[in-house]
PDB file of C-alpha atoms and ligand atoms in Angstrom:
ATOM      1  CA  UNK A   1     -14.842  16.418  15.736  1.00 87.00           C
ATOM      2  CA  UNK A   2     -13.751  12.762  15.362  1.00 90.00           C
ATOM      3  CA  UNK A   3     -13.701  13.229  11.592  1.00 93.00           C
ATOM      4  CA  UNK A   4     -10.983  15.848  12.058  1.00 94.00           C
ATOM      5  CA  UNK A   5      -9.078  13.609  14.478  1.00 95.00           C
ATOM      6  CA  UNK A   6      -9.070  10.762  11.938  1.00 95.00           C
ATOM      7  CA  UNK A   7      -7.715  13.108   9.246  1.00 95.00           C
ATOM      8  CA  UNK A   8      -4.979  14.582  11.485  1.00 94.00           C
ATOM      9  CA  UNK A   9      -4.000  11.085  12.590  1.00 95.00           C
ATOM     10  CA  UNK A  10      -3.836  10.125   8.907  1.00 96.00           C
ATOM     11  CA  UNK A  11      -1.463  12.977   8.014  1.00 95.00           C
ATOM     12  CA  UNK A  12       0.822  12.094  10.956  1.00 94.00           C
ATOM     13  CA  UNK A  13       0.979   8.442   9.931  1.00 95.00           C
ATOM     14  CA  UNK A  14       1.475   9.550   6.308  1.00 95.00           C
ATOM     15  CA  UNK A  15       4.450  11.644   7.395  1.00 92.00           C
ATOM     16  CA  UNK A  16       5.969   8.531   9.010  1.00 92.00           C
ATOM     17  CA  UNK A  17       5.241   6.495   5.855  1.00 94.00           C
ATOM     18  CA  UNK A  18       7.279   9.036   3.857  1.00 92.00           C
ATOM     19  CA  UNK A  19      10.253   8.274   6.115  1.00 90.00           C
ATOM     20  CA  UNK A  20       9.734   4.521   5.596  1.00 92.00           C
ATOM     21  CA  UNK A  21       9.512   4.963   1.812  1.00 93.00           C
ATOM     22  CA  UNK A  22      12.763   6.920   1.768  1.00 89.00           C
ATOM     23  CA  UNK A  23      14.785   4.809   4.217  1.00 89.00           C
ATOM     24  CA  UNK A  24      13.568   1.191   4.036  1.00 88.00           C
ATOM     25  CA  UNK A  25      15.088   0.503   0.575  1.00 87.00           C
ATOM     26  CA  UNK A  26      18.432   1.877   1.858  1.00 85.00           C
ATOM     27  CA  UNK A  27      18.107  -0.297   4.980  1.00 83.00           C
ATOM     28  CA  UNK A  28      18.483   2.788   7.185  1.00 82.00           C
ATOM     29  CA  UNK A  29      16.894   3.185  10.600  1.00 83.00           C
ATOM     30  CA  UNK A  30      13.409   4.673  10.413  1.00 80.00           C
ATOM     31  CA  UNK A  31      13.720   6.363  13.838  1.00 77.00           C
ATOM     32  CA  UNK A  32      17.240   7.811  13.873  1.00 77.00           C
ATOM     33  CA  UNK A  33      18.487  10.325  12.820  1.00 79.00           C
ATOM     34  CA  UNK A  34      15.536  12.722  12.701  1.00 80.00           C
ATOM     35  CA  UNK A  35      14.207  14.179   9.464  1.00 83.00           C
ATOM     36  CA  UNK A  36      16.659  16.210   7.415  1.00 84.00           C
ATOM     37  CA  UNK A  37      16.604  17.890   4.023  1.00 84.00           C
ATOM     38  CA  UNK A  38      17.848  15.392   1.409  1.00 77.00           C
ATOM     39  CA  UNK A  39      19.764  18.199  -0.386  1.00 81.00           C
ATOM     40  CA  UNK A  40      21.470  20.343   2.278  1.00 84.00           C
ATOM     41  CA  UNK A  41      21.246  17.732   5.109  1.00 82.00           C
ATOM     42  CA  UNK A  42      20.013  20.400   7.540  1.00 85.00           C
ATOM     43  CA  UNK A  43      17.771  18.916  10.236  1.00 86.00           C
ATOM     44  CA  UNK A  44      14.118  19.845   9.813  1.00 86.00           C
ATOM     45  CA  UNK A  45      12.703  21.641  12.861  1.00 85.00           C
ATOM     46  CA  UNK A  46       9.495  20.259  14.314  1.00 84.00           C
ATOM     47  CA  UNK A  47       7.552  23.367  13.218  1.00 86.00           C
ATOM     48  CA  UNK A  48       8.706  22.795   9.639  1.00 86.00           C
ATOM     49  CA  UNK A  49       7.707  19.150   9.834  1.00 85.00           C
ATOM     50  CA  UNK A  50       3.959  19.438  10.353  1.00 88.00           C
ATOM     51  CA  UNK A  51       2.275  17.225   7.746  1.00 88.00           C
ATOM     52  CA  UNK A  52       0.656  19.105   4.820  1.00 87.00           C
ATOM     53  CA  UNK A  53       0.640  22.440   6.733  1.00 87.00           C
ATOM     54  CA  UNK A  54       4.415  23.016   6.627  1.00 88.00           C
ATOM     55  CA  UNK A  55       4.587  22.162   2.934  1.00 88.00           C
ATOM     56  CA  UNK A  56       2.017  24.868   2.214  1.00 86.00           C
ATOM     57  CA  UNK A  57       3.683  27.439   4.515  1.00 86.00           C
ATOM     58  CA  UNK A  58       7.148  26.790   3.080  1.00 87.00           C
ATOM     59  CA  UNK A  59       5.583  26.855  -0.406  1.00 86.00           C
ATOM     60  CA  UNK A  60       7.271  23.521  -1.151  1.00 86.00           C
ATOM     61  CA  UNK A  61      10.822  24.821  -0.454  1.00 88.00           C
ATOM     62  CA  UNK A  62      13.444  23.907   2.143  1.00 88.00           C
ATOM     63  CA  UNK A  63      13.926  26.730   4.705  1.00 87.00           C
ATOM     64  CA  UNK A  64      17.730  26.529   4.426  1.00 87.00           C
ATOM     65  CA  UNK A  65      18.703  25.753   0.846  1.00 86.00           C
ATOM     66  CA  UNK A  66      15.387  26.653  -0.826  1.00 82.00           C
ATOM     67  CA  UNK A  67      15.507  23.530  -2.937  1.00 80.00           C
ATOM     68  CA  UNK A  68      12.143  22.115  -3.918  1.00 83.00           C
ATOM     69  CA  UNK A  69      10.615  19.598  -1.522  1.00 84.00           C
ATOM     70  CA  UNK A  70       9.251  16.638  -3.475  1.00 86.00           C
ATOM     71  CA  UNK A  71       5.488  16.820  -4.010  1.00 88.00           C
ATOM     72  CA  UNK A  72       5.502  13.170  -3.017  1.00 91.00           C
ATOM     73  CA  UNK A  73       5.546  14.162   0.686  1.00 91.00           C
ATOM     74  CA  UNK A  74       2.244  16.037   0.842  1.00 93.00           C
ATOM     75  CA  UNK A  75       0.754  13.575  -1.679  1.00 95.00           C
ATOM     76  CA  UNK A  76       1.462  10.545   0.557  1.00 95.00           C
ATOM     77  CA  UNK A  77       0.255  12.499   3.625  1.00 95.00           C
ATOM     78  CA  UNK A  78      -2.953  13.406   1.803  1.00 95.00           C
ATOM     79  CA  UNK A  79      -3.617   9.851   0.585  1.00 96.00           C
ATOM     80  CA  UNK A  80      -2.965   8.423   4.065  1.00 97.00           C
ATOM     81  CA  UNK A  81      -5.281  11.024   5.619  1.00 96.00           C
ATOM     82  CA  UNK A  82      -8.004  10.068   3.126  1.00 96.00           C
ATOM     83  CA  UNK A  83      -7.519   6.364   3.915  1.00 96.00           C
ATOM     84  CA  UNK A  84      -7.773   7.069   7.654  1.00 97.00           C
ATOM     85  CA  UNK A  85     -10.954   9.124   7.131  1.00 97.00           C
ATOM     86  CA  UNK A  86     -12.677   6.492   4.948  1.00 96.00           C
ATOM     87  CA  UNK A  87     -11.716   3.684   7.353  1.00 96.00           C
ATOM     88  CA  UNK A  88     -13.063   5.760  10.242  1.00 96.00           C
ATOM     89  CA  UNK A  89     -16.371   6.220   8.374  1.00 95.00           C
ATOM     90  CA  UNK A  90     -16.559   2.455   7.807  1.00 93.00           C
ATOM     91  CA  UNK A  91     -15.402   1.120  11.182  1.00 94.00           C
ATOM     92  CA  UNK A  92     -15.390   4.030  13.675  1.00 93.00           C
ATOM     93  CA  UNK A  93     -12.439   4.149  16.081  1.00 93.00           C
ATOM     94  CA  UNK A  94     -12.226   0.402  16.750  1.00 95.00           C
ATOM     95  CA  UNK A  95      -9.726  -2.435  16.542  1.00 96.00           C
ATOM     96  CA  UNK A  96     -10.952  -3.005  12.969  1.00 96.00           C
ATOM     97  CA  UNK A  97     -10.024   0.593  12.113  1.00 96.00           C
ATOM     98  CA  UNK A  98      -6.590   0.119  13.690  1.00 97.00           C
ATOM     99  CA  UNK A  99      -5.762  -3.158  11.920  1.00 97.00           C
ATOM    100  CA  UNK A 100      -7.098  -2.122   8.508  1.00 97.00           C
ATOM    101  CA  UNK A 101      -5.296   1.218   8.760  1.00 97.00           C
ATOM    102  CA  UNK A 102      -2.051  -0.667   9.434  1.00 97.00           C
ATOM    103  CA  UNK A 103      -2.871  -2.834   6.410  1.00 98.00           C
ATOM    104  CA  UNK A 104      -3.548   0.114   4.053  1.00 98.00           C
ATOM    105  CA  UNK A 105      -0.477   1.981   5.373  1.00 97.00           C
ATOM    106  CA  UNK A 106       1.662  -1.083   4.552  1.00 97.00           C
ATOM    107  CA  UNK A 107       0.146  -1.183   1.043  1.00 98.00           C
ATOM    108  CA  UNK A 108       0.961   2.518   0.493  1.00 97.00           C
ATOM    109  CA  UNK A 109       4.640   2.012   1.411  1.00 97.00           C
ATOM    110  CA  UNK A 110       4.862  -1.187  -0.668  1.00 96.00           C
ATOM    111  CA  UNK A 111       3.310   0.516  -3.709  1.00 96.00           C
ATOM    112  CA  UNK A 112       5.708   3.476  -3.739  1.00 96.00           C
ATOM    113  CA  UNK A 113       8.832   1.423  -2.922  1.00 95.00           C
ATOM    114  CA  UNK A 114       7.935  -1.119  -5.627  1.00 93.00           C
ATOM    115  CA  UNK A 115       7.390   1.681  -8.180  1.00 92.00           C
ATOM    116  CA  UNK A 116      10.837   3.170  -7.479  1.00 91.00           C
ATOM    117  CA  UNK A 117      12.957   0.096  -6.760  1.00 90.00           C
ATOM    118  CA  UNK A 118      11.019  -2.942  -8.085  1.00 89.00           C
ATOM    119  CA  UNK A 119      11.225  -4.589  -4.685  1.00 90.00           C
ATOM    120  CA  UNK A 120       8.686  -5.319  -1.983  1.00 93.00           C
ATOM    121  CA  UNK A 121      10.430  -5.108   1.410  1.00 92.00           C
ATOM    122  CA  UNK A 122      10.154  -8.351   3.389  1.00 91.00           C
ATOM    123  CA  UNK A 123      10.305  -6.264   6.583  1.00 93.00           C
ATOM    124  CA  UNK A 124       6.753  -5.124   5.751  1.00 95.00           C
ATOM    125  CA  UNK A 125       5.113  -8.122   4.076  1.00 95.00           C
ATOM    126  CA  UNK A 126       6.342 -10.895   6.415  1.00 95.00           C
ATOM    127  CA  UNK A 127       5.364  -9.239   9.733  1.00 96.00           C
ATOM    128  CA  UNK A 128       2.206  -8.139   7.858  1.00 97.00           C
ATOM    129  CA  UNK A 129       1.170 -11.786   7.511  1.00 97.00           C
ATOM    130  CA  UNK A 130       1.545 -12.205  11.285  1.00 97.00           C
ATOM    131  CA  UNK A 131      -0.401  -9.023  12.066  1.00 97.00           C
ATOM    132  CA  UNK A 132      -3.192 -10.124   9.712  1.00 97.00           C
ATOM    133  CA  UNK A 133      -3.483 -13.498  11.457  1.00 97.00           C
ATOM    134  CA  UNK A 134      -3.525 -11.821  14.893  1.00 97.00           C
ATOM    135  CA  UNK A 135      -6.156  -9.353  13.649  1.00 97.00           C
ATOM    136  CA  UNK A 136      -8.444 -12.233  12.663  1.00 96.00           C
ATOM    137  CA  UNK A 137      -8.547 -13.276  16.339  1.00 96.00           C
ATOM    138  CA  UNK A 138      -9.553  -9.792  17.488  1.00 96.00           C
ATOM    139  CA  UNK A 139     -11.900  -8.270  14.893  1.00 96.00           C
ATOM    140  CA  UNK A 140     -15.345  -9.469  13.792  1.00 95.00           C
ATOM    141  CA  UNK A 141     -14.789  -9.023  10.031  1.00 93.00           C
ATOM    142  CA  UNK A 142     -12.745 -12.199   9.536  1.00 94.00           C
ATOM    143  CA  UNK A 143     -12.227 -15.603  11.195  1.00 96.00           C
ATOM    144  CA  UNK A 144      -8.849 -17.179  11.910  1.00 96.00           C
ATOM    145  CA  UNK A 145      -9.735 -20.029   9.533  1.00 96.00           C
ATOM    146  CA  UNK A 146     -10.513 -17.625   6.689  1.00 96.00           C
ATOM    147  CA  UNK A 147      -7.317 -15.707   7.418  1.00 97.00           C
ATOM    148  CA  UNK A 148      -5.223 -18.918   7.363  1.00 97.00           C
ATOM    149  CA  UNK A 149      -6.815 -20.178   4.137  1.00 96.00           C
ATOM    150  CA  UNK A 150      -6.332 -16.707   2.629  1.00 96.00           C
ATOM    151  CA  UNK A 151      -2.633 -16.707   3.543  1.00 96.00           C
ATOM    152  CA  UNK A 152      -2.056 -20.166   2.055  1.00 95.00           C
ATOM    153  CA  UNK A 153      -4.108 -19.425  -1.069  1.00 95.00           C
ATOM    154  CA  UNK A 154      -2.429 -16.046  -1.564  1.00 93.00           C
ATOM    155  CA  UNK A 155       1.090 -17.388  -1.073  1.00 90.00           C
ATOM    156  CA  UNK A 156       0.405 -20.664  -2.864  1.00 89.00           C
ATOM    157  CA  UNK A 157      -1.413 -19.472  -5.974  1.00 82.00           C
ATOM    158  CA  UNK A 158       1.086 -16.787  -6.935  1.00 76.00           C
ATOM    159  CA  UNK A 159       3.951 -19.164  -6.133  1.00 78.00           C
ATOM    160  CA  UNK A 160       2.403 -21.611  -8.600  1.00 82.00           C
ATOM    161  CA  UNK A 161       1.981 -18.941 -11.290  1.00 77.00           C
ATOM    162  CA  UNK A 162       5.541 -17.680 -10.743  1.00 75.00           C
ATOM    163  CA  UNK A 163       6.997 -21.202 -10.991  1.00 80.00           C
ATOM    164  CA  UNK A 164       4.948 -21.997 -14.124  1.00 81.00           C
ATOM    165  CA  UNK A 165       5.983 -18.730 -15.762  1.00 76.00           C
ATOM    166  CA  UNK A 166       9.619 -19.363 -14.965  1.00 77.00           C
ATOM    167  CA  UNK A 167       9.588 -22.894 -16.409  1.00 80.00           C
ATOM    168  CA  UNK A 168       7.727 -21.741 -19.531  1.00 79.00           C
ATOM    169  CA  UNK A 169       9.640 -18.556 -20.352  1.00 74.00           C
ATOM    170  CA  UNK A 170      12.935 -19.371 -18.609  1.00 71.00           C
ATOM    171  CA  UNK A 171      12.974 -16.036 -16.822  1.00 67.00           C
ATOM    172  CA  UNK A 172      11.540 -14.646 -13.661  1.00 64.00           C
ATOM    173  CA  UNK A 173       8.199 -12.950 -14.270  1.00 60.00           C
ATOM    174  CA  UNK A 174       6.871 -12.373 -10.825  1.00 64.00           C
ATOM    175  CA  UNK A 175       9.092 -11.789  -7.844  1.00 69.00           C
ATOM    176  CA  UNK A 176       8.950 -13.608  -4.540  1.00 80.00           C
ATOM    177  CA  UNK A 177       7.938 -10.257  -3.069  1.00 89.00           C
ATOM    178  CA  UNK A 178       4.583 -10.442  -4.868  1.00 90.00           C
ATOM    179  CA  UNK A 179       3.967 -13.894  -3.382  1.00 90.00           C
ATOM    180  CA  UNK A 180       4.557 -12.644   0.177  1.00 93.00           C
ATOM    181  CA  UNK A 181       2.430  -9.551  -0.478  1.00 95.00           C
ATOM    182  CA  UNK A 182      -0.528 -11.643  -1.649  1.00 95.00           C
ATOM    183  CA  UNK A 183      -0.103 -13.910   1.391  1.00 96.00           C
ATOM    184  CA  UNK A 184      -0.339 -10.778   3.565  1.00 97.00           C
ATOM    185  CA  UNK A 185      -3.465  -9.651   1.686  1.00 97.00           C
ATOM    186  CA  UNK A 186      -4.964 -13.106   2.271  1.00 97.00           C
ATOM    187  CA  UNK A 187      -4.178 -12.933   5.993  1.00 97.00           C
ATOM    188  CA  UNK A 188      -6.017  -9.605   6.348  1.00 97.00           C
ATOM    189  CA  UNK A 189      -8.921 -10.101   3.950  1.00 97.00           C
ATOM    190  CA  UNK A 190      -9.494 -13.871   3.573  1.00 96.00           C
ATOM    191  CA  UNK A 191      -9.539 -16.257   0.619  1.00 94.00           C
ATOM    192  CA  UNK A 192     -12.412 -14.726  -1.375  1.00 93.00           C
ATOM    193  CA  UNK A 193     -10.613 -11.381  -1.427  1.00 94.00           C
ATOM    194  CA  UNK A 194      -7.450 -13.144  -2.634  1.00 94.00           C
ATOM    195  CA  UNK A 195      -9.292 -14.416  -5.729  1.00 93.00           C
ATOM    196  CA  UNK A 196     -10.867 -11.000  -6.292  1.00 94.00           C
ATOM    197  CA  UNK A 197      -7.490  -9.281  -5.835  1.00 95.00           C
ATOM    198  CA  UNK A 198      -5.833 -11.594  -8.393  1.00 91.00           C
ATOM    199  CA  UNK A 199      -8.632 -10.963 -10.911  1.00 92.00           C
ATOM    200  CA  UNK A 200      -8.664  -7.184 -10.432  1.00 94.00           C
ATOM    201  CA  UNK A 201      -4.879  -6.745 -10.415  1.00 93.00           C
ATOM    202  CA  UNK A 202      -4.391  -8.955 -13.501  1.00 90.00           C
ATOM    203  CA  UNK A 203      -7.094  -7.026 -15.341  1.00 93.00           C
ATOM    204  CA  UNK A 204      -5.800  -3.555 -14.473  1.00 93.00           C
ATOM    205  CA  UNK A 205      -2.182  -4.710 -14.818  1.00 90.00           C
ATOM    206  CA  UNK A 206      -2.801  -6.116 -18.334  1.00 89.00           C
ATOM    207  CA  UNK A 207      -4.595  -2.965 -19.487  1.00 91.00           C
ATOM    208  CA  UNK A 208      -1.754  -0.822 -18.125  1.00 89.00           C
ATOM    209  CA  UNK A 209       0.821  -3.116 -19.752  1.00 85.00           C
ATOM    210  CA  UNK A 210      -0.906  -2.801 -23.143  1.00 86.00           C
ATOM    211  CA  UNK A 211      -1.112   0.993 -22.849  1.00 87.00           C
ATOM    212  CA  UNK A 212       2.577   1.220 -21.885  1.00 84.00           C
ATOM    213  CA  UNK A 213       3.526  -1.026 -24.828  1.00 82.00           C
ATOM    214  CA  UNK A 214       1.460   1.087 -27.232  1.00 85.00           C
ATOM    215  CA  UNK A 215       3.093   4.267 -25.933  1.00 85.00           C
ATOM    216  CA  UNK A 216       6.674   3.001 -25.663  1.00 79.00           C
ATOM    217  CA  UNK A 217       6.794   0.462 -28.492  1.00 74.00           C
ATOM    218  CA  UNK A 218       6.678  -3.322 -28.417  1.00 63.00           C
ATOM    219  CA  UNK A 219      10.331  -3.824 -27.523  1.00 63.00           C
ATOM    220  CA  UNK A 220       9.903  -2.008 -24.247  1.00 61.00           C
ATOM    221  CA  UNK A 221      11.662  -4.294 -21.780  1.00 60.00           C
ATOM    222  CA  UNK A 222      11.036  -2.553 -18.484  1.00 64.00           C
ATOM    223  CA  UNK A 223       9.044  -4.904 -16.281  1.00 69.00           C
ATOM    224  CA  UNK A 224       6.110  -3.124 -14.708  1.00 77.00           C
ATOM    225  CA  UNK A 225       6.116  -3.869 -10.961  1.00 86.00           C
ATOM    226  CA  UNK A 226       3.069  -5.883  -9.951  1.00 89.00           C
ATOM    227  CA  UNK A 227       2.921  -4.779  -6.291  1.00 93.00           C
ATOM    228  CA  UNK A 228       0.970  -1.570  -6.971  1.00 95.00           C
ATOM    229  CA  UNK A 229      -1.715  -3.537  -8.858  1.00 95.00           C
ATOM    230  CA  UNK A 230      -1.992  -6.126  -6.083  1.00 95.00           C
ATOM    231  CA  UNK A 231      -2.303  -3.264  -3.578  1.00 97.00           C
ATOM    232  CA  UNK A 232      -4.977  -1.614  -5.705  1.00 96.00           C
ATOM    233  CA  UNK A 233      -6.895  -4.902  -5.962  1.00 96.00           C
ATOM    234  CA  UNK A 234      -6.612  -5.382  -2.194  1.00 97.00           C
ATOM    235  CA  UNK A 235      -7.972  -1.907  -1.384  1.00 96.00           C
ATOM    236  CA  UNK A 236     -10.914  -2.399  -3.756  1.00 95.00           C
ATOM    237  CA  UNK A 237     -11.539  -5.812  -2.158  1.00 94.00           C
ATOM    238  CA  UNK A 238     -11.413  -4.273   1.320  1.00 95.00           C
ATOM    239  CA  UNK A 239     -14.008  -1.594   0.548  1.00 91.00           C
ATOM    240  CA  UNK A 240     -16.168  -3.172  -2.168  1.00 89.00           C
ATOM    241  CA  UNK A 241     -15.321  -6.903  -2.059  1.00 85.00           C
ATOM    242  CA  UNK A 242     -18.621  -7.962  -0.508  1.00 84.00           C
ATOM    243  CA  UNK A 243     -20.624  -5.924  -3.023  1.00 87.00           C
ATOM    244  CA  UNK A 244     -18.660  -7.190  -6.028  1.00 88.00           C
ATOM    245  CA  UNK A 245     -18.959 -10.846  -4.940  1.00 84.00           C
ATOM    246  CA  UNK A 246     -22.704 -10.437  -4.250  1.00 87.00           C
ATOM    247  CA  UNK A 247     -23.179  -8.755  -7.619  1.00 89.00           C
ATOM    248  CA  UNK A 248     -21.246 -11.538  -9.361  1.00 85.00           C
ATOM    249  CA  UNK A 249     -23.296 -14.292  -7.692  1.00 85.00           C
ATOM    250  CA  UNK A 250     -26.490 -12.442  -8.650  1.00 86.00           C
ATOM    251  CA  UNK A 251     -25.474 -11.958 -12.290  1.00 85.00           C
ATOM    252  CA  UNK A 252     -24.145 -15.503 -12.724  1.00 81.00           C
ATOM    253  CA  UNK A 253     -27.262 -17.113 -11.303  1.00 75.00           C
TER     254      UNK A 253
HETATM  255 ZN1  LIG B   1      17.629  21.972   2.191  1.00 84.44          ZN
END
């Protein structure tokens, strides 16, 4: 029963995340006006706005203008539902579930917005740092000290890399948005996870960069946004961080 509740809750939150993804980069209100079709501007009735279910019933088409509804909507709802379910399995319905679900939801929005617009909205990452610090006072997984050190290490280390890169190559490599994102990750997950996140995201980011260069040619100038890789590293750290660190200490002994 509670499994189903966690999934339904996930789809509802995912539906809200879709609104954030669409409106935050345009600096529009996320509560008003209500949902409307991006093509014909017709308001979407509540019965056409049920996460996942409506998309299937409408067969991916708007009721009024029959234009295709982006597959992104059910995809984000599905991913958010999965995140909610896995977090429920790990933490049950607890404060830890609540805070980590907020954290993962923020990472989902950041990832998609960064992919489309190459920006990480401050309105998510900066309050995120605060929420992470507050969480450390209320949940058993992390101490306030660890959260503070994580924030400083996350913000500081990337700031250092970004400054070095800029002085070496005379152009901006990593945005300030990445710095604030990693500070937020540090606030939620602590300093060990920050190191793990940097390692994982650099590794996966480099491999992706090489593949893109091979496919598109060496002169390809489009900078790949780093936010999605940081988010990926953070999610892996959240679920498997302890295991990876334990494995590393065992192997390196
Ligand atoms: Zn329409």
